[in-house]
Coordinates of C-alpha atoms and ligand atoms in Angstrom, one line a residue:
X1 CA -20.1 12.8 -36.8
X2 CA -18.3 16.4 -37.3
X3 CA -14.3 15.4 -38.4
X4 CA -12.8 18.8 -37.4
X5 CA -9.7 19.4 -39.3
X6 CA -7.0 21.8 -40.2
X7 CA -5.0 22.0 -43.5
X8 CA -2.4 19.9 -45.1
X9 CA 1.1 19.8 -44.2
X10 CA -0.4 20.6 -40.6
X11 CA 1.4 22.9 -37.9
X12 CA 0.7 23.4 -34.2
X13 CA -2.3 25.6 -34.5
X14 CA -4.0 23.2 -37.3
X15 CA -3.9 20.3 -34.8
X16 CA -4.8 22.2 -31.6
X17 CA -7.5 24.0 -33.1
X18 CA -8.8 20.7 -34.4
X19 CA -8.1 19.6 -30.6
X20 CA -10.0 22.1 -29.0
X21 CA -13.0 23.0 -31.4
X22 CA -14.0 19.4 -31.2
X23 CA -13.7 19.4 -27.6
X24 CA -16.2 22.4 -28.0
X25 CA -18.5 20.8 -30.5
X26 CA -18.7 17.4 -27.7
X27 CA -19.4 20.5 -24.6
X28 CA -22.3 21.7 -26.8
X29 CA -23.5 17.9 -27.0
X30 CA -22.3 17.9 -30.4
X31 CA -20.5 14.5 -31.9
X32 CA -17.1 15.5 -33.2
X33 CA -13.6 13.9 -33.5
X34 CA -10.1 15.9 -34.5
X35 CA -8.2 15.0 -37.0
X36 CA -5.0 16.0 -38.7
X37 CA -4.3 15.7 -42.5
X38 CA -0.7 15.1 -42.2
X39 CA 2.2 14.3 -40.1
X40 CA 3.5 16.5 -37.1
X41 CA 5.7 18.9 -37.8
X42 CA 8.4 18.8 -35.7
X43 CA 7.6 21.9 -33.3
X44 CA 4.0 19.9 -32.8
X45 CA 5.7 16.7 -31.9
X46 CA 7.5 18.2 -29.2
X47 CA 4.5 20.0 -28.3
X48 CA 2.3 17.1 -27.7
X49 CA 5.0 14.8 -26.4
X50 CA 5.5 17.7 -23.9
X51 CA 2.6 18.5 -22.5
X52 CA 1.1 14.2 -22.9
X53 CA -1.8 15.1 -25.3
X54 CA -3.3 12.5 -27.9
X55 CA -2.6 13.4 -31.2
X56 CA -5.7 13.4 -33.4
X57 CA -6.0 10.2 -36.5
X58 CA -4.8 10.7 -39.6
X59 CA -7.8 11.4 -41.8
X60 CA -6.5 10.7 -45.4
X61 CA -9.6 11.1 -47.4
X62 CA -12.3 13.4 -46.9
X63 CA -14.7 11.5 -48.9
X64 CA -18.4 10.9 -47.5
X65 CA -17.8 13.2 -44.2
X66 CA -19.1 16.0 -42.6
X67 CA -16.3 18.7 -41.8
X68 CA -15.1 21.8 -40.0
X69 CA -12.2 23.0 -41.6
X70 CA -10.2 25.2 -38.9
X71 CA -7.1 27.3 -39.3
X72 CA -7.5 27.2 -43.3
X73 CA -9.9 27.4 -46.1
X74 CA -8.1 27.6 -49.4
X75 CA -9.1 24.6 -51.1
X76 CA -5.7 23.6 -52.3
X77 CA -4.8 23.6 -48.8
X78 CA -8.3 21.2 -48.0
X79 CA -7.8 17.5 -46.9
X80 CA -8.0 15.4 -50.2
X81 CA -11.6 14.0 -51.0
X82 CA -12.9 17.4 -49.6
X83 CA -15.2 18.1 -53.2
X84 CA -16.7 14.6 -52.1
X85 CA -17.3 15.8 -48.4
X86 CA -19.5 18.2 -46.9
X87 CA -18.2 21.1 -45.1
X88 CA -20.2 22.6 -42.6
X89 CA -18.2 24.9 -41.0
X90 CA -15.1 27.0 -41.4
X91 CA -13.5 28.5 -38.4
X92 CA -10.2 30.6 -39.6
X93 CA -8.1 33.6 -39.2
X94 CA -6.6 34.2 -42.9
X95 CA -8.2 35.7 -46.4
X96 CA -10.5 34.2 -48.4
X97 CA -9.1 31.6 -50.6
X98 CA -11.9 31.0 -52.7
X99 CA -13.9 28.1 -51.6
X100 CA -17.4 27.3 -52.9
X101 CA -19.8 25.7 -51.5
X102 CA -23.5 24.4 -52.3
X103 CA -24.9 25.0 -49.5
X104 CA -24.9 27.7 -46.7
X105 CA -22.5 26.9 -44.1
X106 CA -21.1 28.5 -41.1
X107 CA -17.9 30.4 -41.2
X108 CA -15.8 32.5 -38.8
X109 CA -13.4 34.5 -39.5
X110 CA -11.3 36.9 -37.3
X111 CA -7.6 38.9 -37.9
X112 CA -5.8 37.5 -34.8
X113 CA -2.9 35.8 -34.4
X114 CA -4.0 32.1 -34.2
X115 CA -7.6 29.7 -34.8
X116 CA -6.7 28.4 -31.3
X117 CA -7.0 32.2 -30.0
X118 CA -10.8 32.5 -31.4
X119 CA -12.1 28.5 -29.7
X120 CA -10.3 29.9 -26.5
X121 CA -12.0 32.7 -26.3
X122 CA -15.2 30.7 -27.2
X123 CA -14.8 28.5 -24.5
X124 CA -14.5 31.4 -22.2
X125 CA -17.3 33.1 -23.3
X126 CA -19.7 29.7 -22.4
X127 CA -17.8 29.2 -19.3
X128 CA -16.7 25.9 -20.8
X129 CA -13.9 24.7 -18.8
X130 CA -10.5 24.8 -20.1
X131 CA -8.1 21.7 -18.8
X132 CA -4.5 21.9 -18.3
X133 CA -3.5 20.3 -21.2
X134 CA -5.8 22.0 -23.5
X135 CA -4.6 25.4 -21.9
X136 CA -1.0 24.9 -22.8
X137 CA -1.8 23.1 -26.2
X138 CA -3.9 26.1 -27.2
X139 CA -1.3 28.6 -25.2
X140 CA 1.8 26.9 -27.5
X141 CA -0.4 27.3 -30.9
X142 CA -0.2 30.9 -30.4
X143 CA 3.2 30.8 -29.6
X144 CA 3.6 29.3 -32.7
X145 CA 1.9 31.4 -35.0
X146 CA 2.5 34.8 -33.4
X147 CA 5.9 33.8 -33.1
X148 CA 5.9 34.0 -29.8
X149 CA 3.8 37.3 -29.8
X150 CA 6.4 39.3 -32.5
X151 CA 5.1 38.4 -35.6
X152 CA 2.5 41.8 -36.9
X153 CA -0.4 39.4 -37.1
X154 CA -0.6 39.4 -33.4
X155 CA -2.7 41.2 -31.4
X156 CA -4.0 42.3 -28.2
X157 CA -6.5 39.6 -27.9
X158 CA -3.9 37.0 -28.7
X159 CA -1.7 38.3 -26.3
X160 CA -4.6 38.4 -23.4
X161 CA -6.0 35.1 -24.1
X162 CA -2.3 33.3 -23.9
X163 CA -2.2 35.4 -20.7
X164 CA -4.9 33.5 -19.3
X165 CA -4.0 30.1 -20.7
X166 CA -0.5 30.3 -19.1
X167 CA -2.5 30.3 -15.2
X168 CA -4.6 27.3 -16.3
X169 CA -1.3 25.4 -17.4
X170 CA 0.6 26.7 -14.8
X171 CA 3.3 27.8 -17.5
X172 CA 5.0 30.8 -15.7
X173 CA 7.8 31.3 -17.9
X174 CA 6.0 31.2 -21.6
X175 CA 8.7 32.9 -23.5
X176 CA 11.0 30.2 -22.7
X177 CA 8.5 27.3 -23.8
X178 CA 8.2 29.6 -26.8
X179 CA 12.0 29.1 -27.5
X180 CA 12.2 25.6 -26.7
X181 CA 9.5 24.8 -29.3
X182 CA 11.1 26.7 -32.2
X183 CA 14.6 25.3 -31.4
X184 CA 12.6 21.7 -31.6
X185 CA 11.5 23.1 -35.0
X186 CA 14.8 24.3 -36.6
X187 CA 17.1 21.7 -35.1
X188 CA 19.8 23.9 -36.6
X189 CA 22.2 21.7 -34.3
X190 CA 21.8 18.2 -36.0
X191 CA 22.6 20.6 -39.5
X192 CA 25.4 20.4 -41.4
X193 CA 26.3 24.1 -42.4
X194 CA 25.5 23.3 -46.0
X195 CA 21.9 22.6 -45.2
X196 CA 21.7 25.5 -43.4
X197 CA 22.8 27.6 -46.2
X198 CA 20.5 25.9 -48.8
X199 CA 17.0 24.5 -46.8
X200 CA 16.0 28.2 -47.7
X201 CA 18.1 29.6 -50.6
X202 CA 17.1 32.1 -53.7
X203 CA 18.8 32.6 -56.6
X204 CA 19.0 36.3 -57.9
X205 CA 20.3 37.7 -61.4
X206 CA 21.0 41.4 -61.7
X207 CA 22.3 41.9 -64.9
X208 CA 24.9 39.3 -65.4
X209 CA 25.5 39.2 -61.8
X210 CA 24.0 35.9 -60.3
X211 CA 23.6 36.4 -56.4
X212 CA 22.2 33.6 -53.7
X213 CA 20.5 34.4 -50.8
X214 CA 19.9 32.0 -48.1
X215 CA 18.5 32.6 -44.8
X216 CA 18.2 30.9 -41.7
X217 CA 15.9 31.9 -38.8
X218 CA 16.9 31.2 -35.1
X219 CA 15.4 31.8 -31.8
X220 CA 18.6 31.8 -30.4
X221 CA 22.0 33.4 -32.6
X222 CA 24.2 31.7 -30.0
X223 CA 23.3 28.3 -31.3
X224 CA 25.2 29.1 -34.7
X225 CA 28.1 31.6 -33.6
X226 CA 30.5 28.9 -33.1
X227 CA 30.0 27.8 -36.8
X228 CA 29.8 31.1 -38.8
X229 CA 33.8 29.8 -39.8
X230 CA 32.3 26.8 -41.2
X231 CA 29.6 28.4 -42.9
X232 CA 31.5 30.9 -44.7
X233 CA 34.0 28.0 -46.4
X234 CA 30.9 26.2 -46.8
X235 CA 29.8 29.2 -48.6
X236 CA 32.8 29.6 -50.7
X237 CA 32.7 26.2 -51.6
X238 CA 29.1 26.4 -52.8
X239 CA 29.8 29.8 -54.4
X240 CA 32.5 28.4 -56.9
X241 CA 30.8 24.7 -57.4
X242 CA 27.6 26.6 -58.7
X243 CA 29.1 29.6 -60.1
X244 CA 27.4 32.0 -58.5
X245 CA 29.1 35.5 -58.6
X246 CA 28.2 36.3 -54.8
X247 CA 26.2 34.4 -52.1
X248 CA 25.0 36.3 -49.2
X249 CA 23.3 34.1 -45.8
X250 CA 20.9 35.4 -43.3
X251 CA 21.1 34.2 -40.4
X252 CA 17.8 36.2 -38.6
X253 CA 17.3 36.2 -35.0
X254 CA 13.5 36.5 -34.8
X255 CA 13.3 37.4 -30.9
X256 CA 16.1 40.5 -31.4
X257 CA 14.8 41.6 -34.6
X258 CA 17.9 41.6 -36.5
X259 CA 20.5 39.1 -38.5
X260 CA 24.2 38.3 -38.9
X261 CA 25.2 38.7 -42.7
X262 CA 27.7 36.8 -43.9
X263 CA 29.4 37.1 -47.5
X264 CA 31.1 34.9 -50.3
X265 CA 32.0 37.1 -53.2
X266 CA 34.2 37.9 -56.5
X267 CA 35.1 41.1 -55.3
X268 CA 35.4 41.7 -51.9
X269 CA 34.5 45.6 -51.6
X270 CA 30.5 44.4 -53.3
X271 CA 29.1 43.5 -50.1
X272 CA 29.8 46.8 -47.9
X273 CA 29.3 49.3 -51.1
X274 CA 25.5 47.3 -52.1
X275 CA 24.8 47.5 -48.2
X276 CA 26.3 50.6 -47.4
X277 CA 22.8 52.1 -46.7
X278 CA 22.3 50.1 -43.8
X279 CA 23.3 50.3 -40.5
X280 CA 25.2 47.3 -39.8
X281 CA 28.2 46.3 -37.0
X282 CA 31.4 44.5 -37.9
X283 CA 31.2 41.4 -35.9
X284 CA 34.5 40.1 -37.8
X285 CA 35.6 39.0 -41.6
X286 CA 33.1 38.7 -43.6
X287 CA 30.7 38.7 -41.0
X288 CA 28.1 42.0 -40.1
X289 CA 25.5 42.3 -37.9
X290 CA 22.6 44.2 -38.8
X291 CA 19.9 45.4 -36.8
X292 CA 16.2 45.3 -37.7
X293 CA 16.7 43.3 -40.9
X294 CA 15.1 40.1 -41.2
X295 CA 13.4 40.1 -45.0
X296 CA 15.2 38.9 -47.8
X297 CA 12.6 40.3 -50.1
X298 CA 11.9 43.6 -48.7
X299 CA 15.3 44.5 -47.1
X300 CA 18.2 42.6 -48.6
X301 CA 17.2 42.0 -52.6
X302 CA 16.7 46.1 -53.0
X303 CA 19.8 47.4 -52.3
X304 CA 21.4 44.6 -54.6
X305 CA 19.0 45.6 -57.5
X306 CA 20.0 49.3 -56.8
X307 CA 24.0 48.4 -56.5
X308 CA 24.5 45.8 -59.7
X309 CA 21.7 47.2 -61.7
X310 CA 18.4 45.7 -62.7
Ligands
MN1 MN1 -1.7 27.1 -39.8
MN2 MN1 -3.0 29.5 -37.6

């Protein structure tokens, strides 16, 4: 028996792959069961709920079986037991993490946007037939990882193959299911403002400056305009407990390609001096909106370096 699996702290296209490739394995006359190696995420739970799929049995330990490792192969992402196991096949879309193996194996590895992409296009090619739930599971894993067909990992293929997935499921609007399953993710609406200022924060010292950033990523910036009031106090309040010298939030909207920024800060004139590079809108106090900016890293840190000195 073949446990196909995808990596710890699963997310839609771990499962689904897992779904489909054994699916493919049992078409080829192959034994083979899916398994996760981790609770649902919430995105997947509404996924599967959605379209009525089983979701695959826990597999805790890896010890004693056969695998096929989908959607990952960096061993400290590998089911627990996994040194114990024997892994047969890898099918993936991400670098080389550095497994080793004693014995030859099979392993497929392709730049596209999702695992579920490469088993579609698998089935396809045998003229295996796709069901309706498999389509959209498979259709939604791309979603997922492509976010929703934006992110620069996608590609043509991705694109085609979700294409043809949406006429099996009979999903005509798939940009809207891709919406709906990232607001099931973020559930920014059950969030009080302080957890959405902190679930993904990063503390910065430039000189003796010490700067948070926290960012929040939305499919949809209407869901939080109505509380940009309440996260600015929540940020001033934050700001003075933890004695930071300036916080700065990010609230991205990953479909427009672009985020609000809001500010806390000693002195009021830092903000549009550090950022006064970027093109950015007034949208009111304290509150700018600024096209094409959505990395903390690349896009927000540098010009705070630049403005309070490394
Ligand atoms: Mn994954
Ligand atoms: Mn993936």
């Amino acid at each position: 028996m073949l446990y196909v699996i995808g990596h710890k702290k699963p997310d839609t296209d771990s499962i689904v792959a897992a779904i489909a490739y054994a699916k493919f394995k049992q078409m080829l006359g192959i034994e083979a069961k899916p398994c996760r190696a981790g609770e649902l995420n919430l995105e997947t739970k509404y996924v599967m709920k959605k379209f009525n799929a089983k979701v695959p049995d826990l597999l805790e330990d890896a010890t004693g079986k056969e695998l096929v490792l989908v959607d990952h192969n960096e061993p400290s992402q590998i089911i627990d037991g996994y040194e114990k196991a024997k892994i047969r096949e890898i099918i993936d879309h991400h670098r080389l993490g550095g497994l080793v193996t004693s014995e030859p194996i099979f392993v497929y590895i392709e730049p596209v946007g999702s695992t579920s992409t490469i088993i579609a296009s698998w089935f396809k090619e045998k003229e295996f037939e796709i069901d309706k739930v498999l389509a959209s599971l498979m259709l939604s894993a791309i979603l997922s990882d492509t976010v929703i067909f934006r992110s620069p990992t996608c590609t043509d293929k991705d694109k085609k193959i979700a294409k043809e997935l949406a006429v099996i499921a009979g999903i005509e609007d798939v940009e809207k299911l891709g919406i709906e399953m990232f607001k099931a993710k973020s559930k920014l609406a059950e969030k009080s403002a302080r957890e959405i200022i902190l679930t993904d924060f990063k503390e910065y010292t430039f000189k003796t400056i010490k700067v948070g950033i926290g960012q929040v990523e939305t499919v949809d910036l209407s869901e939080l305009k109505p509380r940009i009031e309440e996260i600015l106090q929540e940020m001033d309040s934050i700001r003075t407990e933890k004695g930071y010298n300036m916080l700065v939030m990010m609230l991205t909207d990953i479909l427009k390609q672009g985020s609000l920024l809001l500010y806390s800060a000693e002195k009021g004139e830092w903000f549009v001096n550090a950022f006064s590079k970027i093109k950015m809108e007034r949208k009111g106090d304290r509150v700018f909106y600024a096209p094409g900016i959505m990395s903390r890293k690349k896009q927000i840190v540098p010009p705070l370096a630049e403005f309070f000195g490394k």
